Amino acid sequence: MPERKFFVGGNWKMNGSKSSIDGIAKFLSDGNLDPNTEIVVGCPSIYMDYAISKLPKNVKVSAQNCYKVPSGAFTAEISPAMIKDIGSDWVILGHSERRNVFGETDDLIAEKVAHALSEGLNVIACVGELLEERESGKTQEVVFRQTKKIADKVSDWSKVVIAYEPVWAIGTGKTASPEQAQEVHEQLRKFLKENVSDEVANSTRIIYGGSVTAANCKELAKKADVDGFLVGGASLKPEFVNIINAKQ
Ligand code: PGA
């Protein structure tokens, strides 16, 4: 089975300032970051250039969204070409806040994924069910529907990380238990096996997001199909270093 490098993403969301980025750069530079973890932080686009200049080189900077075409009359949007131009290779797409606060659909997200990949970016593609969907037994159906739309647009899976983020666990302090996370991650890997290939199922990182902290990351990281994390609130704090080092 191919080795899946442990992957820890940060998602600063709409948080930060130059001075807080200096603080994050300091704790990341001072921390002993596990060289076996791939680290990518999602930064507000306006600060990406600054973050790239300040963060240690082993911490990559990602955009938190992008549009589906290279340029044009799309006020306030940014394109993969712009992300690459300022020196980043990553974008987060389909985050639940984009889906649920800004109304992005499965189809739009799939088009964005297709364009980002065609421009050479790596993509953290997010999926996850709402609380009412989980409570009505629809978790697998929802997560498979979201993943299928994305999967149909992917030709190079080495550039994709799937983030499973149950919406009820995001920013709520209510983490999925390691068993709940493992159950969905295992289903997603099976989905990739059945709909793409064994090779892609074995090599694609499936990371968990939703109230990950220094206190719960180690137990989650022990699960066979949990290949890392997407971390919101805690990625702004020094405990992010502990999460990066969860496998140690
Ligand atoms: P949280 O956010 O860690 O603050 O719950 C996770 C995310 O939205 O990616």
Short mmCIF file of C-alpha atoms and ligand atoms in Angstrom, two decimals:
data_model
loop_
_atom_site.label_atom_id
_atom_site.label_comp_id
_atom_site.label_asym_id
_atom_site.label_seq_id
_atom_site.Cartn_x
_atom_site.Cartn_y
_atom_site.Cartn_z
CA MET A 1 0.00 0.00 0.00
CA PRO A 2 1.52 3.38 -0.93
CA GLU A 3 2.52 5.55 1.97
CA ARG A 4 0.15 8.46 2.65
CA LYS A 5 2.10 11.37 4.10
CA PHE A 6 0.31 12.80 7.14
CA PHE A 7 -1.23 16.13 6.14
CA VAL A 8 -2.17 18.99 8.45
CA GLY A 9 -3.94 21.97 6.96
CA GLY A 10 -4.76 25.15 8.80
CA ASN A 11 -7.74 27.29 7.90
CA TRP A 12 -7.47 30.79 9.28
CA LYS A 13 -10.83 31.71 7.75
CA MET A 14 -11.47 35.50 7.94
CA ASN A 15 -9.04 35.98 10.80
CA GLY A 16 -5.65 37.55 11.09
CA SER A 17 -3.62 40.70 10.65
CA LYS A 18 0.00 41.30 9.79
CA SER A 19 0.91 41.28 13.46
CA SER A 20 -0.99 38.06 14.22
CA ILE A 21 0.67 36.41 11.21
CA ASP A 22 4.03 37.44 12.70
CA GLY A 23 2.98 35.62 15.89
CA ILE A 24 1.95 32.49 13.98
CA ALA A 25 5.22 32.59 12.02
CA LYS A 26 7.08 32.74 15.32
CA PHE A 27 5.44 29.74 16.96
CA LEU A 28 5.76 27.71 13.74
CA SER A 29 9.44 28.65 13.37
CA ASP A 30 10.15 27.90 17.03
CA GLY A 31 8.15 24.67 17.05
CA ASN A 32 9.84 21.42 16.16
CA LEU A 33 7.58 20.54 13.25
CA ASP A 34 7.45 16.85 12.35
CA PRO A 35 9.23 16.52 8.97
CA ASN A 36 6.88 13.63 8.18
CA THR A 37 3.87 15.97 8.14
CA GLU A 38 2.93 18.02 5.08
CA ILE A 39 1.74 21.43 6.34
CA VAL A 40 -0.44 23.89 4.41
CA VAL A 41 -2.28 26.89 5.89
CA GLY A 42 -5.29 28.57 4.31
CA CYS A 43 -4.81 32.31 4.58
CA PRO A 44 -7.10 35.22 3.61
CA SER A 45 -6.07 36.08 0.05
CA ILE A 46 -5.13 39.64 0.99
CA TYR A 47 -2.45 38.32 3.37
CA MET A 48 -1.13 35.41 1.31
CA ASP A 49 1.87 37.27 -0.05
CA TYR A 50 2.77 38.48 3.44
CA ALA A 51 2.28 35.02 4.97
CA ILE A 52 4.48 33.43 2.28
CA SER A 53 7.24 35.91 3.14
CA LYS A 54 6.98 35.26 6.90
CA LEU A 55 6.14 31.58 7.46
CA PRO A 56 8.88 28.95 7.57
CA LYS A 57 9.45 27.41 4.15
CA ASN A 58 8.15 23.99 5.21
CA VAL A 59 4.72 25.55 5.85
CA LYS A 60 2.93 26.15 2.55
CA VAL A 61 0.31 28.87 2.14
CA SER A 62 -3.05 28.11 0.53
CA ALA A 63 -5.93 30.23 -0.72
CA GLN A 64 -9.30 29.58 0.89
CA ASN A 65 -11.27 29.78 -2.36
CA CYS A 66 -10.93 30.78 -6.00
CA TYR A 67 -13.09 31.24 -9.07
CA LYS A 68 -13.56 28.90 -12.02
CA VAL A 69 -11.98 30.95 -14.82
CA PRO A 70 -8.55 32.62 -15.25
CA SER A 71 -9.63 36.29 -15.41
CA GLY A 72 -12.41 38.64 -16.35
CA ALA A 73 -15.28 40.70 -15.04
CA PHE A 74 -15.82 38.87 -11.73
CA THR A 75 -15.51 41.58 -9.10
CA ALA A 76 -13.80 40.48 -5.86
CA GLU A 77 -12.93 36.99 -7.09
CA ILE A 78 -9.41 35.58 -7.38
CA SER A 79 -8.18 33.00 -9.89
CA PRO A 80 -5.83 30.02 -9.68
CA ALA A 81 -3.49 31.91 -12.03
CA MET A 82 -3.24 34.71 -9.45
CA ILE A 83 -2.69 32.25 -6.62
CA LYS A 84 0.18 30.69 -8.57
CA ASP A 85 1.55 34.07 -9.53
CA ILE A 86 2.11 35.08 -5.91
CA GLY A 87 3.83 31.77 -5.16
CA SER A 88 1.15 29.46 -3.75
CA ASP A 89 0.24 26.02 -5.09
CA TRP A 90 -2.81 25.32 -2.97
CA VAL A 91 -6.47 26.17 -2.66
CA ILE A 92 -9.23 25.02 -0.30
CA LEU A 93 -12.50 24.45 -2.18
CA GLY A 94 -15.98 23.50 -1.05
CA HIS A 95 -15.54 24.49 2.57
CA SER A 96 -18.84 24.22 4.41
CA GLU A 97 -18.90 27.96 5.04
CA ARG A 98 -18.68 28.52 1.28
CA ARG A 99 -21.47 25.99 0.78
CA ASN A 100 -23.76 27.04 3.61
CA VAL A 101 -23.07 30.74 4.20
CA PHE A 102 -22.36 31.75 0.59
CA GLY A 103 -24.58 29.25 -1.19
CA GLU A 104 -21.96 27.50 -3.33
CA THR A 105 -23.43 24.45 -4.99
CA ASP A 106 -21.91 21.03 -5.65
CA ASP A 107 -21.76 21.94 -9.35
CA LEU A 108 -19.97 25.25 -8.83
CA ILE A 109 -17.49 23.62 -6.48
CA ALA A 110 -16.82 20.87 -9.02
CA GLU A 111 -16.19 23.49 -11.74
CA LYS A 112 -13.79 25.31 -9.43
CA VAL A 113 -11.95 22.08 -8.67
CA ALA A 114 -11.66 21.32 -12.39
CA HIS A 115 -10.26 24.75 -13.17
CA ALA A 116 -7.87 24.87 -10.20
CA LEU A 117 -6.43 21.47 -11.17
CA SER A 118 -6.14 22.44 -14.83
CA GLU A 119 -4.09 25.46 -13.75
CA GLY A 120 -1.78 23.24 -11.72
CA LEU A 121 -2.96 23.96 -8.19
CA ASN A 122 -3.33 21.35 -5.47
CA VAL A 123 -6.80 21.24 -3.95
CA ILE A 124 -8.10 20.55 -0.46
CA ALA A 125 -11.66 19.53 -1.37
CA CYS A 126 -14.09 19.66 1.54
CA VAL A 127 -17.19 17.57 2.08
CA GLY A 128 -19.42 17.03 5.10
CA GLU A 129 -22.98 16.67 6.32
CA LEU A 130 -25.18 19.03 8.32
CA LEU A 131 -26.45 18.01 11.75
CA GLU A 132 -29.96 17.32 10.48
CA GLU A 133 -28.53 15.17 7.68
CA ARG A 134 -26.56 13.09 10.18
CA GLU A 135 -29.57 12.80 12.48
CA SER A 136 -31.75 11.59 9.64
CA GLY A 137 -29.21 8.95 8.62
CA LYS A 138 -28.12 10.71 5.45
CA THR A 139 -24.40 11.20 6.17
CA GLN A 140 -23.09 8.73 3.63
CA GLU A 141 -25.55 9.82 0.94
CA VAL A 142 -24.59 13.50 1.33
CA VAL A 143 -20.86 12.94 1.53
CA PHE A 144 -20.92 10.59 -1.48
CA ARG A 145 -23.01 13.04 -3.51
CA GLN A 146 -20.56 15.89 -2.78
CA THR A 147 -17.53 13.68 -3.44
CA LYS A 148 -18.93 12.27 -6.69
CA LYS A 149 -19.37 15.75 -8.19
CA ILE A 150 -15.75 16.55 -7.36
CA ALA A 151 -14.39 13.13 -8.36
CA ASP A 152 -15.95 13.39 -11.81
CA LYS A 153 -13.69 16.39 -12.47
CA VAL A 154 -10.42 14.99 -11.17
CA SER A 155 -7.89 13.36 -13.46
CA ASP A 156 -4.77 13.73 -11.29
CA TRP A 157 -5.58 12.53 -7.77
CA SER A 158 -2.03 13.18 -6.54
CA LYS A 159 -3.09 16.86 -6.41
CA VAL A 160 -6.17 16.33 -4.27
CA VAL A 161 -6.66 15.98 -0.53
CA ILE A 162 -10.19 15.24 0.64
CA ALA A 163 -11.25 16.92 3.88
CA TYR A 164 -14.18 15.33 5.67
CA GLU A 165 -15.65 18.06 7.84
CA PRO A 166 -19.01 17.33 9.47
CA VAL A 167 -20.67 20.73 9.63
CA TRP A 168 -21.98 20.12 13.16
CA ALA A 169 -18.38 19.78 14.36
CA ILE A 170 -16.99 22.96 12.79
CA GLY A 171 -16.30 25.75 15.24
CA THR A 172 -18.65 24.18 17.76
CA GLY A 173 -16.20 22.48 20.08
CA LYS A 174 -18.10 19.27 19.28
CA THR A 175 -15.56 16.99 17.61
CA ALA A 176 -16.54 13.81 15.81
CA SER A 177 -15.36 10.88 17.89
CA PRO A 178 -12.44 8.97 16.40
CA GLU A 179 -14.92 6.18 15.57
CA GLN A 180 -17.35 8.56 13.82
CA ALA A 181 -14.50 10.06 11.78
CA GLN A 182 -13.05 6.66 10.91
CA GLU A 183 -16.44 5.35 9.80
CA VAL A 184 -16.91 8.11 7.20
CA HIS A 185 -13.24 8.08 6.12
CA GLU A 186 -13.47 4.34 5.52
CA GLN A 187 -16.64 4.83 3.46
CA LEU A 188 -14.95 7.56 1.43
CA ARG A 189 -11.95 5.34 0.72
CA LYS A 190 -14.32 2.60 -0.39
CA PHE A 191 -16.09 5.13 -2.61
CA LEU A 192 -12.75 5.98 -4.27
CA LYS A 193 -11.99 2.28 -4.69
CA GLU A 194 -15.32 1.60 -6.36
CA ASN A 195 -15.59 4.79 -8.41
CA VAL A 196 -11.97 5.59 -9.25
CA SER A 197 -9.34 2.91 -8.59
CA ASP A 198 -7.60 0.89 -5.88
CA GLU A 199 -4.46 2.91 -6.40
CA VAL A 200 -6.26 6.25 -5.88
CA ALA A 201 -8.14 4.90 -2.86
CA ASN A 202 -4.88 3.80 -1.28
CA SER A 203 -2.89 6.92 -2.02
CA THR A 204 -5.36 9.80 -1.49
CA ARG A 205 -5.17 11.57 1.85
CA ILE A 206 -8.53 11.87 3.62
CA ILE A 207 -8.22 14.38 6.45
CA TYR A 208 -10.66 15.24 9.22
CA GLY A 209 -11.81 18.72 10.21
CA GLY A 210 -14.11 20.00 12.95
CA SER A 211 -12.95 21.23 16.35
CA VAL A 212 -9.59 19.49 16.17
CA THR A 213 -7.39 20.51 19.11
CA ALA A 214 -4.13 19.48 20.73
CA ALA A 215 -6.24 17.50 23.20
CA ASN A 216 -8.12 15.31 20.71
CA CYS A 217 -5.75 15.04 17.73
CA LYS A 218 -3.71 12.07 18.87
CA GLU A 219 -6.67 9.73 19.28
CA LEU A 220 -8.12 10.80 15.92
CA ALA A 221 -4.72 10.37 14.22
CA LYS A 222 -4.53 6.75 15.38
CA LYS A 223 -7.43 5.77 13.13
CA ALA A 224 -6.39 3.88 10.02
CA ASP A 225 -8.14 6.11 7.50
CA VAL A 226 -7.50 9.48 9.16
CA ASP A 227 -4.54 10.88 7.22
CA GLY A 228 -4.41 14.26 8.91
CA PHE A 229 -6.52 17.29 9.75
CA LEU A 230 -7.98 20.55 8.56
CA VAL A 231 -7.81 22.83 11.57
CA GLY A 232 -9.71 26.09 11.98
CA GLY A 233 -9.61 27.86 15.35
CA ALA A 234 -6.65 25.92 16.73
CA SER A 235 -4.50 26.73 13.67
CA LEU A 236 -4.26 30.31 14.95
CA LYS A 237 -2.78 29.18 18.26
CA PRO A 238 0.52 27.63 19.35
CA GLU A 239 -1.28 24.30 19.91
CA PHE A 240 -1.27 23.97 16.09
CA VAL A 241 2.29 22.69 16.51
CA ASN A 242 0.99 19.83 18.68
CA ILE A 243 -1.55 18.97 15.99
CA ILE A 244 1.14 18.97 13.28
CA ASN A 245 3.06 16.59 15.53
CA ALA A 246 0.04 14.38 16.35
CA LYS A 247 1.74 11.24 15.02
CA GLN A 248 4.78 11.58 17.29
P1 PGA B 1 -12.63 24.41 13.46
O1 PGA B 1 -12.80 24.63 11.87
O2 PGA B 1 -11.36 23.61 13.65
O3 PGA B 1 -12.56 25.77 14.04
O4 PGA B 1 -13.83 23.62 13.91
C1 PGA B 1 -12.46 23.62 10.96
C2 PGA B 1 -12.66 24.12 9.55
O5 PGA B 1 -13.62 24.87 9.31
O6 PGA B 1 -11.89 23.77 8.65
#
